[in-house]
């Protein structure tokens, strides 16, 4: 009997060795990439590897590194620590932990950075203006749900923001703006405010399965450009001497 146990143990150890040393490219053969995702040169193993460059929806993410957390496999999860896009020529930079379980995808301690122009192009919302500045996101926890999430906690900051539109003439400089993210009944909710020097935002935005809505107030601050009050009339309704109500909604 002991002989069979030794043979079985040797076989298991051999299989573990084979899997542990499989090249990362083998894993990509098993999981074909979506049409909007193109993967460059792959090196390393399935457990710890690197992709030279990833093209996703026309955006470039360079030097994608991953390190599989083997212990999570015992809990029925595939989880990896990820570092990507630290090269200055990447459109998106990201670090954190992401994984899949029987309940769907999840992510922890994600830090994300990209130009506002890139974020605008990736946004599911129909934007009619150009954006400048940098978008930084710190996502403490996020997990899959219906229609979007089951759990979400984080903050997104728009730094040195500008809005460019023909109707505005010169680029419109805004305050640094923050959005506190949460998940309510599967929908993404963002509580938005700023530094109260230009727009004075107090807004709540909701992303539902097939629609979005925005509700709140605009209270122009001391650095709000003179003469732009008339422009607010196109998106908001005056409710006092220096306050405007904003109510927007639409389909995705």
Coordinates of C-alpha atoms in Angstrom, one line a residue:
X1 CA 0.0 0.0 0.0
X2 CA 2.8 2.4 0.9
X3 CA 4.2 1.9 -2.6
X4 CA 1.0 3.0 -4.2
X5 CA 0.9 6.1 -1.9
X6 CA 4.5 7.0 -3.0
X7 CA 3.5 6.6 -6.7
X8 CA 0.4 8.7 -6.2
X9 CA 2.4 11.4 -4.3
X10 CA 5.1 11.4 -7.0
X11 CA 2.4 11.8 -9.7
X12 CA 0.7 14.7 -7.9
X13 CA 4.0 16.4 -7.4
X14 CA 4.8 16.0 -11.1
X15 CA 1.5 17.5 -12.1
X16 CA 2.0 20.4 -9.8
X17 CA 5.5 21.0 -11.3
X18 CA 4.1 20.8 -14.8
X19 CA 1.3 23.3 -14.1
X20 CA 3.6 25.6 -12.1
X21 CA 6.1 25.8 -15.0
X22 CA 3.5 26.2 -17.8
X23 CA 4.4 29.2 -19.9
X24 CA 2.0 32.2 -19.6
X25 CA 1.3 32.0 -23.3
X26 CA -0.4 28.6 -22.7
X27 CA -3.0 30.2 -20.5
X28 CA -3.8 32.7 -23.2
X29 CA -4.4 29.9 -25.7
X30 CA -7.0 28.5 -23.3
X31 CA -8.7 31.9 -22.9
X32 CA -9.0 33.6 -26.3
X33 CA -9.0 37.4 -26.0
X34 CA -12.2 39.4 -26.8
X35 CA -12.3 41.2 -30.1
X36 CA -11.4 44.6 -28.5
X37 CA -8.4 43.2 -26.6
X38 CA -5.1 42.6 -28.3
X39 CA -2.2 41.1 -26.4
X40 CA 1.5 41.6 -27.2
X41 CA 4.5 39.4 -26.2
X42 CA 3.9 37.2 -23.2
X43 CA 6.6 35.9 -20.9
X44 CA 6.9 34.1 -17.5
X45 CA 4.6 31.4 -16.2
X46 CA 0.8 31.2 -15.7
X47 CA 1.5 31.9 -12.0
X48 CA 3.8 34.9 -12.5
X49 CA 4.1 36.5 -15.8
X50 CA 4.3 39.7 -17.9
X51 CA 2.7 41.0 -21.1
X52 CA 4.7 43.6 -23.0
X53 CA 1.8 45.6 -24.2
X54 CA -2.0 45.3 -24.2
X55 CA -4.3 47.2 -26.6
X56 CA -7.8 47.6 -25.1
X57 CA -10.5 49.6 -26.9
X58 CA -7.8 51.5 -28.7
X59 CA -5.9 52.3 -25.5
X60 CA -2.3 51.2 -24.7
X61 CA -1.3 49.5 -21.4
X62 CA 2.3 48.6 -21.2
X63 CA 4.2 46.2 -19.0
X64 CA 1.3 44.2 -17.5
X65 CA 2.7 42.1 -14.6
X66 CA 0.6 39.5 -12.6
X67 CA 1.3 37.2 -9.7
X68 CA -1.3 34.5 -8.9
X69 CA -2.2 34.1 -5.2
X70 CA -2.0 30.3 -5.1
X71 CA -3.7 30.1 -1.6
X72 CA -6.9 31.6 -3.0
X73 CA -7.3 28.5 -5.3
X74 CA -8.1 26.5 -2.3
X75 CA -11.1 28.8 -1.7
X76 CA -12.4 28.4 -5.3
X77 CA -11.0 31.7 -6.5
X78 CA -8.5 32.8 -9.1
X79 CA -6.9 35.9 -7.8
X80 CA -3.9 37.9 -8.9
X81 CA -1.9 40.9 -7.8
X82 CA -1.6 43.2 -10.9
X83 CA 0.8 46.1 -11.8
X84 CA 0.4 47.6 -15.2
X85 CA 0.9 50.8 -17.2
X86 CA 3.7 52.3 -15.1
X87 CA 5.4 53.4 -18.3
X88 CA 4.8 57.1 -19.1
X89 CA 3.6 56.2 -22.6
X90 CA 0.7 54.0 -21.3
X91 CA -2.8 55.4 -21.5
X92 CA -3.9 53.7 -18.3
X93 CA -1.9 52.8 -15.1
X94 CA -3.3 50.3 -12.6
X95 CA -2.2 48.4 -9.5
X96 CA -4.2 46.2 -7.1
X97 CA -5.8 42.8 -6.7
X98 CA -8.4 41.3 -9.0
X99 CA -10.0 37.9 -9.2
X100 CA -12.9 35.6 -10.2
X101 CA -15.0 33.5 -7.8
X102 CA -18.2 31.5 -8.2
X103 CA -20.0 34.8 -7.7
X104 CA -18.2 36.6 -10.5
X105 CA -15.4 39.1 -10.6
X106 CA -14.1 41.2 -7.7
X107 CA -11.3 43.7 -7.1
X108 CA -9.6 45.0 -4.0
X109 CA -7.3 48.0 -3.3
X110 CA -7.2 49.1 -6.9
X111 CA -5.4 52.3 -7.9
X112 CA -6.1 53.6 -11.3
X113 CA -4.8 56.7 -13.2
X114 CA -5.5 58.0 -16.7
X115 CA -5.9 61.2 -18.6
X116 CA -9.4 62.6 -18.4
X117 CA -9.6 62.5 -22.2
X118 CA -9.0 58.7 -22.1
X119 CA -11.7 58.3 -19.4
X120 CA -14.2 60.3 -21.5
X121 CA -13.6 58.0 -24.5
X122 CA -14.2 54.9 -22.3
X123 CA -17.2 56.3 -20.5
X124 CA -20.6 54.6 -21.2
X125 CA -22.2 58.1 -21.0
X126 CA -22.7 60.2 -24.1
X127 CA -20.3 63.1 -23.6
X128 CA -20.6 66.1 -25.9
X129 CA -17.4 67.9 -24.7
X130 CA -13.7 67.2 -24.4
X131 CA -12.1 66.7 -21.0
X132 CA -8.6 67.6 -19.8
X133 CA -6.8 66.8 -16.6
X134 CA -6.0 63.6 -14.8
X135 CA -8.4 61.0 -13.3
X136 CA -7.2 59.1 -10.2
X137 CA -9.2 56.3 -8.6
X138 CA -8.8 54.4 -5.4
X139 CA -11.2 51.5 -5.2
X140 CA -11.2 49.8 -1.8
X141 CA -13.5 47.0 -2.9
X142 CA -15.7 46.2 -5.9
X143 CA -17.5 43.0 -6.8
X144 CA -19.9 41.9 -9.6
X145 CA -23.6 42.1 -9.2
X146 CA -26.7 42.8 -11.2
X147 CA -26.8 45.0 -13.2
X148 CA -23.4 46.3 -12.2
X149 CA -22.2 45.6 -8.7
X150 CA -22.9 43.9 -5.4
X151 CA -20.3 45.9 -3.5
X152 CA -18.4 49.1 -4.3
X153 CA -16.4 51.5 -2.2
X154 CA -13.9 54.0 -3.5
X155 CA -13.2 57.6 -4.6
X156 CA -12.4 59.0 -8.1
X157 CA -10.7 62.4 -8.3
X158 CA -10.5 64.6 -11.3
X159 CA -7.4 66.8 -10.9
X160 CA -6.7 70.0 -12.8
X161 CA -9.9 69.6 -14.7
X162 CA -10.9 71.5 -17.8
X163 CA -13.9 71.2 -20.2
X164 CA -13.5 72.1 -23.8
X165 CA -16.5 72.9 -26.1
X166 CA -17.0 75.2 -29.0
X167 CA -19.8 77.0 -27.1
X168 CA -17.4 77.8 -24.2
X169 CA -14.7 79.5 -26.3
X170 CA -11.6 79.1 -24.1
X171 CA -11.2 75.9 -22.0
X172 CA -13.3 76.1 -18.9
X173 CA -11.2 75.5 -15.8
X174 CA -13.0 73.7 -12.9
X175 CA -12.2 72.8 -9.3
X176 CA -10.6 69.5 -8.4
X177 CA -13.6 67.3 -8.3
X178 CA -14.3 64.1 -6.3
X179 CA -16.8 61.3 -6.6
X180 CA -17.5 58.9 -3.7
X181 CA -18.5 55.6 -5.2
X182 CA -21.0 53.1 -3.7
X183 CA -23.3 50.3 -4.8
X184 CA -27.1 50.6 -4.2
X185 CA -29.4 47.8 -5.3
X186 CA -26.8 46.8 -7.9
X187 CA -26.5 50.3 -9.4
X188 CA -23.4 52.5 -9.3
X189 CA -23.9 55.7 -7.3
X190 CA -21.5 58.6 -7.2
X191 CA -21.7 61.5 -4.7
X192 CA -19.9 64.3 -6.4
X193 CA -18.4 67.5 -4.9
X194 CA -15.5 69.9 -5.5
X195 CA -13.4 72.6 -3.9
X196 CA -16.3 75.1 -4.1
X197 CA -14.3 77.8 -5.9
X198 CA -15.8 77.5 -9.4
X199 CA -18.9 75.3 -9.8
X200 CA -19.7 74.5 -6.2
X201 CA -21.1 71.0 -7.0
X202 CA -23.3 68.9 -4.8
X203 CA -24.5 66.2 -7.1
X204 CA -25.6 62.6 -7.0
X205 CA -25.2 60.4 -10.2
X206 CA -26.7 56.9 -10.7
X207 CA -25.7 54.4 -13.3
X208 CA -28.5 51.9 -13.9
X209 CA -28.7 48.9 -16.2
X210 CA -29.7 50.9 -19.3
X211 CA -29.9 54.5 -18.1
X212 CA -28.2 57.2 -16.0
X213 CA -29.5 60.1 -13.9
X214 CA -27.9 63.2 -12.3
X215 CA -29.5 65.3 -9.6
X216 CA -28.2 68.0 -7.3
X217 CA -27.2 71.7 -7.1
X218 CA -24.6 74.0 -8.6
X219 CA -23.5 76.9 -6.4
X220 CA -21.0 79.1 -8.4
X221 CA -18.0 80.1 -6.3
X222 CA -15.8 83.2 -6.3
X223 CA -13.7 82.0 -9.3
X224 CA -16.7 81.3 -11.5
X225 CA -16.1 83.2 -14.8
X226 CA -18.3 86.3 -15.1
X227 CA -20.9 86.1 -17.8
X228 CA -21.1 82.3 -17.8
X229 CA -24.3 82.2 -15.7
X230 CA -26.4 82.2 -18.8
X231 CA -24.6 79.0 -19.9
X232 CA -25.8 77.3 -16.7
X233 CA -29.4 77.8 -17.9
X234 CA -28.9 75.0 -20.5
X235 CA -28.2 72.4 -17.9
X236 CA -29.8 73.7 -14.6
X237 CA -32.7 75.7 -13.3
X238 CA -32.2 78.8 -11.0
X239 CA -33.6 78.1 -7.5
X240 CA -32.1 81.2 -5.6
X241 CA -29.8 84.1 -6.2
X242 CA -26.7 82.0 -6.6
X243 CA -27.9 78.4 -6.8
X244 CA -29.1 76.1 -9.6
X245 CA -30.9 72.8 -9.6
X246 CA -29.6 70.2 -12.0
X247 CA -31.7 67.2 -13.2
X248 CA -30.5 65.1 -16.0
X249 CA -31.3 61.6 -17.2
X250 CA -30.9 59.5 -20.3
X251 CA -30.4 56.1 -21.9
X252 CA -27.0 54.3 -22.3

